[in-house]
Amino acid sequence: MSIPAQPATRPANPRFSSGPCAKNPTFTLDALSDAPLGRSHRAAIGKAKLKAAIETTRDVLGIPADYKIGIVPASDTGAMEMAMWSLLGARPVEMLAWESFGAGWVTDVVKQLKLDAKVTVADYGQIVDLNAVDFDADVVFTWNGTTSGVRVPNGDFIPADREGLTICDATSAAFAMDLPWDKLDVTTFSWQKVLGGEAAHGMLILSPRAVERLESYTPAWPLPKIFRLTKGGKLIDGIFSGATINTPSMLAVEDYLVALDWAKSVGGLKGMIARADANTAVLETFVREHDWIEFLADDPALRSNTSVCLKFTDDRITDGAAFAKAVAKRLEDAGVAYDIGAYRDAPAGLRIWCGGTVEASDLEALMPWLDWAFNAEINA
C-alpha cells in the first residue's frame, strides 16, 4: 500500500522531549544577558540571584514560609540522594515504585544503604495501593512517574499525624500539579523539567519535621561533603539562602529565573497547571478518536498531565518495540517531533511531554502527523 501524504501544518516547535524539556515559548538567548558570568557565586550579585531563585520558587509554588528550599548539585538525582543518605535509617523505610526512577531509589536504599526496607512495586501504567502504605515508616515515592505516565492523584492518602517522613521525588510534577506541602516532608525537583530550565541543579525542599530529623539523627554511614546538610548537629542554613555546597552555573541560574518570571506571566502555578491540562486534553481527544492507540495509564485519575505515555494497540503490530521506534523515527526525520520514544526501561510506545512550556497549538499540529506516521508504518 502507498504511504499517505504528509499533513500540511507542522508544529512550530517540535521539541516534545520529557527532559530536558522545551524552553518557554518566549525564550531567547538574549534573555540571559543579565547573568553575572565570570563573577563569584559568593559575590553579592551571585548570592542575590541564588536567593531570588529560592524565594521566587517559594512564591510560585506556594511553599510555606517555614519550609527550607535549597539549590543543590546533580539535578533531581543529587537532591534525592542527599535526602535519602542524610535522613533514612532512623525509622523503618517503605519504598514505593511505579516506574524506573522510583526503582532507582529502591536500588539506592536496598543495595547501597543496605536498609531492610519494605518495597512495594506496581507495573508501568499502574500505581500501588496507596491506602496500604505504613506512614509510621519513612516513605519514599515519586509523585509523577516520568517514564510511566502515572501520577499520585492527590495527597489524601498521607495522614497528617504520620510518624515517619514523606520523601517525594516531584521532578516532573512541580509547576504542573498541585503539591500538598503539609503532606510532604522532603520534596525534590530539577529545573529542566516543567519549566524547561537548564540541567545540573536540583531543588531540595524540607519541612520543619525533616529539619528536626536532620538535627537529631546521625546516619551510620559516612557522608561525602556533597551530601552534608548539617554541621555540629545543626542545619547548614546557608544552603537554603543561596550559599550552595559547590559552584553553580550562574548562566543556568539566570535561565531558571527567566523561566520563573515566564511562569508568573502565564498565571503562576494555576496557569501552568491549566496549560499542562490543556495540552493533555489534545492527546485525550486524539486517543478517543483512534482505536489503534491508548494511554499506558488506564485510569484517567492516575494519568500524568506532563509525561504522557502512549501504547499502540493495533493487532497487526507483531513487534511493538520496533514499530514504536519506527514511528518515532519517521516523526523525527520529518522534523515534527523530537525525542518522543518511550523510556528505555518502559513498555514500547511513545512519550509526549505536555508540560506548560509546550504550546497546545503545537500538539494539535502534531496529531495529524502521528496519524500519518502510524499509517505509513503499518502499511509499509
GROMACS .gro file of C-alpha atoms in nm:
model
  380
    1MET     CA    1   0.000   0.000   0.000
    2SER     CA    2   0.115   0.356  -0.062
    3ILE     CA    3   0.231   0.587   0.215
    4PRO     CA    4  -0.028   0.861   0.286
    5ALA     CA    5   0.052   1.222   0.211
    6GLN     CA    6   0.214   1.425   0.484
    7PRO     CA    7  -0.002   1.682   0.667
    8ALA     CA    8   0.028   2.043   0.558
    9THR     CA    9   0.066   2.204   0.903
   10ARG     CA   10   0.376   2.150   1.115
   11PRO     CA   11   0.437   2.218   1.486
   12ALA     CA   12   0.619   2.550   1.527
   13ASN     CA   13   0.831   2.380   1.795
   14PRO     CA   14   0.888   2.005   1.753
   15ARG     CA   15   1.055   1.964   2.093
   16PHE     CA   16   0.838   1.724   2.293
   17SER     CA   17   1.116   1.560   2.494
   18SER     CA   18   1.042   1.462   2.853
   19GLY     CA   19   1.373   1.605   2.972
   20PRO     CA   20   1.540   1.831   2.911
   21CYS     CA   21   1.208   1.982   2.810
   22ALA     CA   22   1.111   2.262   2.574
   23LYS     CA   23   1.208   2.615   2.668
   24ASN     CA   24   0.920   2.851   2.732
   25PRO     CA   25   0.762   2.988   2.410
   26THR     CA   26   0.903   3.339   2.455
   27PHE     CA   27   1.260   3.229   2.532
   28THR     CA   28   1.560   3.381   2.354
   29LEU     CA   29   1.928   3.368   2.443
   30ASP     CA   30   1.915   3.745   2.487
   31ALA     CA   31   1.701   3.686   2.796
   32LEU     CA   32   2.013   3.557   2.972
   33SER     CA   33   2.216   3.873   2.916
   34ASP     CA   34   2.190   3.971   3.283
   35ALA     CA   35   2.372   3.657   3.402
   36PRO     CA   36   2.675   3.752   3.617
   37LEU     CA   37   2.922   3.548   3.415
   38GLY     CA   38   3.280   3.548   3.537
   39ARG     CA   39   3.166   3.655   3.883
   40SER     CA   40   3.183   3.454   4.202
   41HIS     CA   41   2.858   3.298   4.315
   42ARG     CA   42   2.966   3.418   4.661
   43ALA     CA   43   2.979   3.781   4.549
   44ALA     CA   44   2.679   3.994   4.639
   45ILE     CA   45   2.533   3.970   4.290
   46GLY     CA   46   2.567   3.592   4.283
   47LYS     CA   47   2.410   3.549   4.625
   48ALA     CA   48   2.125   3.779   4.526
   49LYS     CA   49   2.050   3.574   4.213
   50LEU     CA   50   2.052   3.246   4.407
   51LYS     CA   51   1.834   3.394   4.681
   52ALA     CA   52   1.591   3.521   4.417
   53ALA     CA   53   1.572   3.174   4.263
   54ILE     CA   54   1.483   3.027   4.603
   55GLU     CA   55   1.226   3.287   4.704
   56THR     CA   56   1.059   3.307   4.362
   57THR     CA   57   1.026   2.928   4.370
   58ARG     CA   58   0.857   2.963   4.709
   59ASP     CA   59   0.624   3.231   4.572
   60VAL     CA   60   0.518   3.049   4.255
   61LEU     CA   61   0.473   2.706   4.417
   62GLY     CA   62   0.314   2.836   4.737
   63ILE     CA   63   0.572   2.671   4.962
   64PRO     CA   64   0.518   2.756   5.331
   65ALA     CA   65   0.743   3.018   5.486
   66ASP     CA   66   0.884   2.773   5.742
   67TYR     CA   67   1.000   2.524   5.475
   68LYS     CA   68   1.363   2.535   5.367
   69ILE     CA   69   1.447   2.550   4.993
   70GLY     CA   70   1.798   2.471   4.877
   71ILE     CA   71   1.975   2.467   4.540
   72VAL     CA   72   2.190   2.154   4.524
   73PRO     CA   73   2.417   1.983   4.270
   74ALA     CA   74   2.342   1.693   4.033
   75SER     CA   75   1.984   1.777   3.942
   76ASP     CA   76   1.691   1.587   4.096
   77THR     CA   77   1.910   1.282   4.144
   78GLY     CA   78   2.150   1.478   4.363
   79ALA     CA   79   1.865   1.622   4.569
   80MET     CA   80   1.701   1.282   4.624
   81GLU     CA   81   2.025   1.109   4.715
   82MET     CA   82   2.121   1.388   4.956
   83ALA     CA   83   1.787   1.340   5.127
   84MET     CA   84   1.799   0.960   5.143
   85TRP     CA   85   2.163   0.939   5.257
   86SER     CA   86   2.106   1.206   5.524
   87LEU     CA   87   1.762   1.114   5.660
   88LEU     CA   88   1.697   0.741   5.622
   89GLY     CA   89   1.789   0.482   5.882
   90ALA     CA   90   1.625   0.640   6.185
   91ARG     CA   91   1.293   0.459   6.128
   92PRO     CA   92   1.166   0.170   5.916
   93VAL     CA   93   1.153   0.255   5.545
   94GLU     CA   94   0.887   0.184   5.282
   95MET     CA   95   0.981   0.230   4.917
   96LEU     CA   96   0.707   0.281   4.657
   97ALA     CA   97   0.792   0.239   4.290
   98TRP     CA   98   0.584   0.251   3.972
   99GLU     CA   99   0.846   0.349   3.716
  100SER     CA  100   1.221   0.345   3.651
  101PHE     CA  101   1.328   0.639   3.868
  102GLY     CA  102   1.136   0.508   4.167
  103ALA     CA  103   1.300   0.171   4.104
  104GLY     CA  104   1.636   0.350   4.108
  105TRP     CA  105   1.566   0.490   4.454
  106VAL     CA  106   1.485   0.135   4.567
  107THR     CA  107   1.826   0.021   4.443
  108ASP     CA  108   1.999   0.303   4.631
  109VAL     CA  109   1.825   0.227   4.958
  110VAL     CA  110   1.835  -0.154   4.948
  111LYS     CA  111   2.167  -0.222   4.774
  112GLN     CA  112   2.377   0.084   4.860
  113LEU     CA  113   2.249   0.192   5.201
  114LYS     CA  114   2.159  -0.172   5.270
  115LEU     CA  115   1.846  -0.087   5.465
  116ASP     CA  116   1.587  -0.357   5.526
  117ALA     CA  117   1.315  -0.159   5.353
  118LYS     CA  118   0.969  -0.276   5.258
  119VAL     CA  119   0.945  -0.244   4.879
  120THR     CA  120   0.608  -0.212   4.704
  121VAL     CA  121   0.614  -0.208   4.324
  122ALA     CA  122   0.349  -0.157   4.054
  123ASP     CA  123   0.373  -0.226   3.683
  124TYR     CA  124   0.421   0.057   3.434
  125GLY     CA  125   0.091   0.240   3.388
  126GLN     CA  126  -0.032   0.134   3.733
  127ILE     CA  127   0.022   0.258   4.088
  128VAL     CA  128   0.047   0.078   4.422
  129ASP     CA  129  -0.237   0.062   4.677
  130LEU     CA  130  -0.172   0.396   4.846
  131ASN     CA  131  -0.414   0.318   5.128
  132ALA     CA  132  -0.198   0.023   5.236
  133VAL     CA  133   0.116   0.233   5.295
  134ASP     CA  134   0.251   0.242   5.652
  135PHE     CA  135   0.328   0.603   5.739
  136ASP     CA  136   0.483   0.507   6.071
  137ALA     CA  137   0.777   0.438   5.839
  138ASP     CA  138   0.967   0.685   5.625
  139VAL     CA  139   0.806   0.660   5.281
  140VAL     CA  140   0.994   0.733   4.955
  141PHE     CA  141   0.798   0.776   4.631
  142THR     CA  142   0.770   0.967   4.305
  143TRP     CA  143   0.470   1.198   4.267
  144ASN     CA  144   0.467   1.168   3.889
  145GLY     CA  145   0.610   0.868   3.706
  146THR     CA  146   0.815   1.040   3.438
  147THR     CA  147   0.869   0.714   3.250
  148SER     CA  148   0.529   0.553   3.311
  149GLY     CA  149   0.276   0.833   3.266
  150VAL     CA  150   0.107   0.787   3.605
  151ARG     CA  151   0.082   1.025   3.897
  152VAL     CA  152  -0.044   1.034   4.253
  153PRO     CA  153  -0.400   1.173   4.229
  154ASN     CA  154  -0.373   1.383   4.548
  155GLY     CA  155  -0.223   1.379   4.895
  156ASP     CA  156  -0.528   1.241   5.076
  157PHE     CA  157  -0.356   0.906   5.134
  158ILE     CA  158  -0.088   1.072   5.353
  159PRO     CA  159  -0.206   1.117   5.714
  160ALA     CA  160  -0.145   1.445   5.894
  161ASP     CA  161  -0.042   1.257   6.211
  162ARG     CA  162   0.221   1.039   6.041
  163GLU     CA  163   0.523   0.934   6.245
  164GLY     CA  164   0.757   0.889   5.950
  165LEU     CA  165   0.878   1.132   5.688
  166THR     CA  166   0.748   1.151   5.332
  167ILE     CA  167   1.029   1.186   5.078
  168CYS     CA  168   0.886   1.278   4.738
  169ASP     CA  169   1.059   1.297   4.401
  170ALA     CA  170   0.841   1.558   4.230
  171THR     CA  171   1.069   1.636   3.937
  172SER     CA  172   0.808   1.614   3.661
  173ALA     CA  173   0.523   1.727   3.885
  174ALA     CA  174   0.640   2.059   4.031
  175PHE     CA  175   0.486   2.352   3.837
  176ALA     CA  176   0.227   2.123   3.672
  177MET     CA  177   0.048   1.963   3.967
  178ASP     CA  178  -0.086   2.095   4.297
  179LEU     CA  179   0.153   1.954   4.558
  180PRO     CA  180   0.012   1.943   4.916
  181TRP     CA  181   0.306   2.082   5.111
  182ASP     CA  182   0.161   1.989   5.450
  183LYS     CA  183   0.182   1.623   5.344
  184LEU     CA  184   0.539   1.639   5.206
  185ASP     CA  185   0.844   1.648   5.432
  186VAL     CA  186   1.108   1.631   5.160
  187THR     CA  187   1.038   1.733   4.801
  188THR     CA  188   1.284   1.740   4.512
  189PHE     CA  189   1.274   1.850   4.150
  190SER     CA  190   1.501   1.968   3.872
  191TRP     CA  191   1.495   2.282   3.661
  192GLN     CA  192   1.498   2.104   3.325
  193LYS     CA  193   1.152   1.952   3.355
  194VAL     CA  194   0.828   2.152   3.374
  195LEU     CA  195   0.993   2.494   3.348
  196GLY     CA  196   1.224   2.388   3.065
  197GLY     CA  197   1.528   2.516   3.254
  198GLU     CA  198   1.884   2.400   3.209
  199ALA     CA  199   2.012   2.086   3.379
  200ALA     CA  200   2.274   2.023   3.651
  201HIS     CA  201   2.097   2.177   3.952
  202GLY     CA  202   1.829   2.033   4.177
  203MET     CA  203   1.592   2.175   4.437
  204LEU     CA  204   1.567   2.028   4.787
  205ILE     CA  205   1.267   2.138   4.995
  206LEU     CA  206   1.249   2.045   5.363
  207SER     CA  207   0.961   2.069   5.607
  208PRO     CA  208   1.025   2.155   5.973
  209ARG     CA  209   0.986   1.783   6.051
  210ALA     CA  210   1.264   1.699   5.805
  211VAL     CA  211   1.490   1.964   5.957
  212GLU     CA  212   1.422   1.821   6.303
  213ARG     CA  213   1.529   1.477   6.180
  214LEU     CA  214   1.847   1.615   6.027
  215GLU     CA  215   1.941   1.787   6.352
  216SER     CA  216   1.860   1.490   6.578
  217TYR     CA  217   1.986   1.193   6.375
  218THR     CA  218   2.330   1.094   6.250
  219PRO     CA  219   2.340   0.820   5.984
  220ALA     CA  220   2.554   0.513   6.044
  221TRP     CA  221   2.734   0.555   5.711
  222PRO     CA  222   2.986   0.821   5.608
  223LEU     CA  223   2.855   1.118   5.411
  224PRO     CA  224   3.064   1.278   5.136
  225LYS     CA  225   3.094   1.656   5.150
  226ILE     CA  226   2.850   1.700   4.864
  227PHE     CA  227   2.572   1.535   5.075
  228ARG     CA  228   2.629   1.708   5.409
  229LEU     CA  229   2.335   1.921   5.520
  230THR     CA  230   2.436   1.969   5.883
  231LYS     CA  231   2.741   2.077   6.078
  232GLY     CA  232   2.779   2.026   6.452
  233GLY     CA  233   2.426   1.888   6.471
  234LYS     CA  234   2.269   2.197   6.314
  235LEU     CA  235   2.132   2.257   5.965
  236ILE     CA  236   2.375   2.441   5.738
  237ASP     CA  237   2.130   2.723   5.684
  238GLY     CA  238   2.335   2.893   5.415
  239ILE     CA  239   2.247   2.614   5.170
  240PHE     CA  240   1.888   2.733   5.195
  241SER     CA  241   1.961   3.100   5.144
  242GLY     CA  242   2.183   3.079   4.837
  243ALA     CA  243   2.522   2.962   4.968
  244THR     CA  244   2.544   2.648   4.759
  245ILE     CA  245   2.758   2.346   4.852
  246ASN     CA  246   2.953   2.367   4.529
  247THR     CA  247   2.987   2.615   4.243
  248PRO     CA  248   2.660   2.662   4.050
  249SER     CA  249   2.629   2.774   3.690
  250MET     CA  250   2.518   3.135   3.706
  251LEU     CA  251   2.405   3.103   3.344
  252ALA     CA  252   2.172   2.817   3.445
  253VAL     CA  253   2.055   3.019   3.746
  254GLU     CA  254   1.970   3.311   3.519
  255ASP     CA  255   1.783   3.076   3.288
  256TYR     CA  256   1.582   2.944   3.584
  257LEU     CA  257   1.496   3.299   3.692
  258VAL     CA  258   1.376   3.375   3.338
  259ALA     CA  259   1.164   3.059   3.343
  260LEU     CA  260   1.013   3.153   3.679
  261ASP     CA  261   0.925   3.500   3.553
  262TRP     CA  262   0.758   3.346   3.249
  263ALA     CA  263   0.559   3.110   3.472
  264LYS     CA  264   0.435   3.410   3.671
  265SER     CA  265   0.338   3.584   3.345
  266VAL     CA  266   0.104   3.298   3.246
  267GLY     CA  267  -0.074   3.288   3.582
  268GLY     CA  268   0.174   3.121   3.812
  269LEU     CA  269   0.106   2.770   3.933
  270LYS     CA  270  -0.264   2.775   3.837
  271GLY     CA  271  -0.175   2.896   3.490
  272MET     CA  272   0.094   2.633   3.447
  273ILE     CA  273  -0.141   2.355   3.559
  274ALA     CA  274  -0.407   2.482   3.317
  275ARG     CA  275  -0.157   2.480   3.029
  276ALA     CA  276  -0.049   2.122   3.105
  277ASP     CA  277  -0.411   2.008   3.135
  278ALA     CA  278  -0.500   2.174   2.804
  279ASN     CA  279  -0.203   2.006   2.637
  280THR     CA  280  -0.301   1.665   2.773
  281ALA     CA  281  -0.658   1.720   2.654
  282VAL     CA  282  -0.528   1.739   2.295
  283LEU     CA  283  -0.387   1.387   2.330
  284GLU     CA  284  -0.701   1.264   2.505
  285THR     CA  285  -0.913   1.374   2.210
  286PHE     CA  286  -0.677   1.205   1.965
  287VAL     CA  287  -0.674   0.877   2.159
  288ARG     CA  288  -1.052   0.880   2.188
  289GLU     CA  289  -1.086   0.919   1.812
  290HIS     CA  290  -0.833   0.650   1.711
  291ASP     CA  291  -0.869   0.284   1.803
  292TRP     CA  292  -0.504   0.190   1.745
  293ILE     CA  293  -0.355   0.389   2.032
  294GLU     CA  294  -0.415   0.408   2.407
  295PHE     CA  295  -0.269   0.562   2.720
  296LEU     CA  296  -0.028   0.343   2.913
  297ALA     CA  297  -0.211   0.456   3.229
  298ASP     CA  298  -0.560   0.310   3.207
  299ASP     CA  299  -0.713   0.509   3.494
  300PRO     CA  300  -0.772   0.876   3.399
  301ALA     CA  301  -0.745   0.975   3.767
  302LEU     CA  302  -0.386   0.848   3.772
  303ARG     CA  303  -0.284   0.979   3.430
  304SER     CA  304   0.002   1.229   3.415
  305ASN     CA  305  -0.051   1.570   3.258
  306THR     CA  306   0.321   1.610   3.179
  307SER     CA  307   0.494   1.287   3.077
  308VAL     CA  308   0.211   1.135   2.874
  309CYS     CA  309   0.285   0.775   2.774
  310LEU     CA  310   0.105   0.606   2.486
  311LYS     CA  311   0.095   0.249   2.355
  312PHE     CA  312  -0.001   0.107   2.016
  313THR     CA  313  -0.283  -0.148   2.027
  314ASP     CA  314  -0.332  -0.250   1.663
  315ASP     CA  315  -0.342  -0.630   1.621
  316ARG     CA  316  -0.134  -0.605   1.303
  317ILE     CA  317   0.174  -0.499   1.502
  318THR     CA  318   0.398  -0.801   1.561
  319ASP     CA  319   0.699  -0.628   1.719
  320GLY     CA  320   0.580  -0.347   1.943
  321ALA     CA  321   0.923  -0.207   2.024
  322ALA     CA  322   1.038  -0.198   1.663
  323PHE     CA  323   0.710  -0.044   1.548
  324ALA     CA  324   0.714   0.232   1.810
  325LYS     CA  325   1.078   0.316   1.731
  326ALA     CA  326   0.997   0.331   1.359
  327VAL     CA  327   0.704   0.569   1.418
  328ALA     CA  328   0.917   0.792   1.639
  329LYS     CA  329   1.192   0.793   1.376
  330ARG     CA  330   0.951   0.892   1.099
  331LEU     CA  331   0.833   1.185   1.306
  332GLU     CA  332   1.187   1.293   1.391
  333ASP     CA  333   1.304   1.258   1.030
  334ALA     CA  334   1.011   1.476   0.925
  335GLY     CA  335   1.120   1.736   1.182
  336VAL     CA  336   0.787   1.743   1.363
  337ALA     CA  337   0.862   1.560   1.690
  338TYR     CA  338   1.195   1.505   1.861
  339ASP     CA  339   1.275   1.251   2.134
  340ILE     CA  340   0.929   1.102   2.187
  341GLY     CA  341   1.019   0.733   2.206
  342ALA     CA  342   0.927   0.553   2.528
  343TYR     CA  343   1.191   0.546   2.802
  344ARG     CA  344   1.436   0.261   2.754
  345ASP     CA  345   1.307   0.059   3.054
  346ALA     CA  346   0.938   0.128   2.986
  347PRO     CA  347   0.695  -0.070   2.768
  348ALA     CA  348   0.713   0.002   2.396
  349GLY     CA  349   0.533   0.315   2.282
  350LEU     CA  350   0.563   0.692   2.274
  351ARG     CA  351   0.612   0.954   2.546
  352ILE     CA  352   0.499   1.306   2.460
  353TRP     CA  353   0.574   1.590   2.701
  354CYS     CA  354   0.272   1.806   2.779
  355GLY     CA  355   0.415   2.039   3.044
  356GLY     CA  356   0.333   2.409   3.041
  357THR     CA  357   0.621   2.522   2.820
  358VAL     CA  358   0.465   2.330   2.530
  359GLU     CA  359   0.201   2.509   2.324
  360ALA     CA  360  -0.133   2.331   2.271
  361SER     CA  361  -0.125   2.451   1.910
  362ASP     CA  362   0.195   2.252   1.852
  363LEU     CA  363   0.037   1.937   1.990
  364GLU     CA  364  -0.270   1.996   1.774
  365ALA     CA  365  -0.041   2.024   1.472
  366LEU     CA  366   0.144   1.707   1.574
  367MET     CA  367  -0.163   1.483   1.595
  368PRO     CA  368  -0.223   1.453   1.216
  369TRP     CA  369   0.146   1.372   1.181
  370LEU     CA  370   0.112   1.094   1.438
  371ASP     CA  371  -0.178   0.956   1.235
  372TRP     CA  372   0.036   0.985   0.922
  373ALA     CA  373   0.335   0.809   1.079
  374PHE     CA  374   0.122   0.522   1.213
  375ASN     CA  375  -0.045   0.460   0.880
  376ALA     CA  376   0.281   0.493   0.689
  377GLU     CA  377   0.447   0.235   0.915
  378ILE     CA  378   0.156  -0.009   0.940
  379ASN     CA  379   0.126  -0.013   0.562
  380ALA     CA  380   0.498  -0.017   0.487
   0.00000   0.00000   0.00000
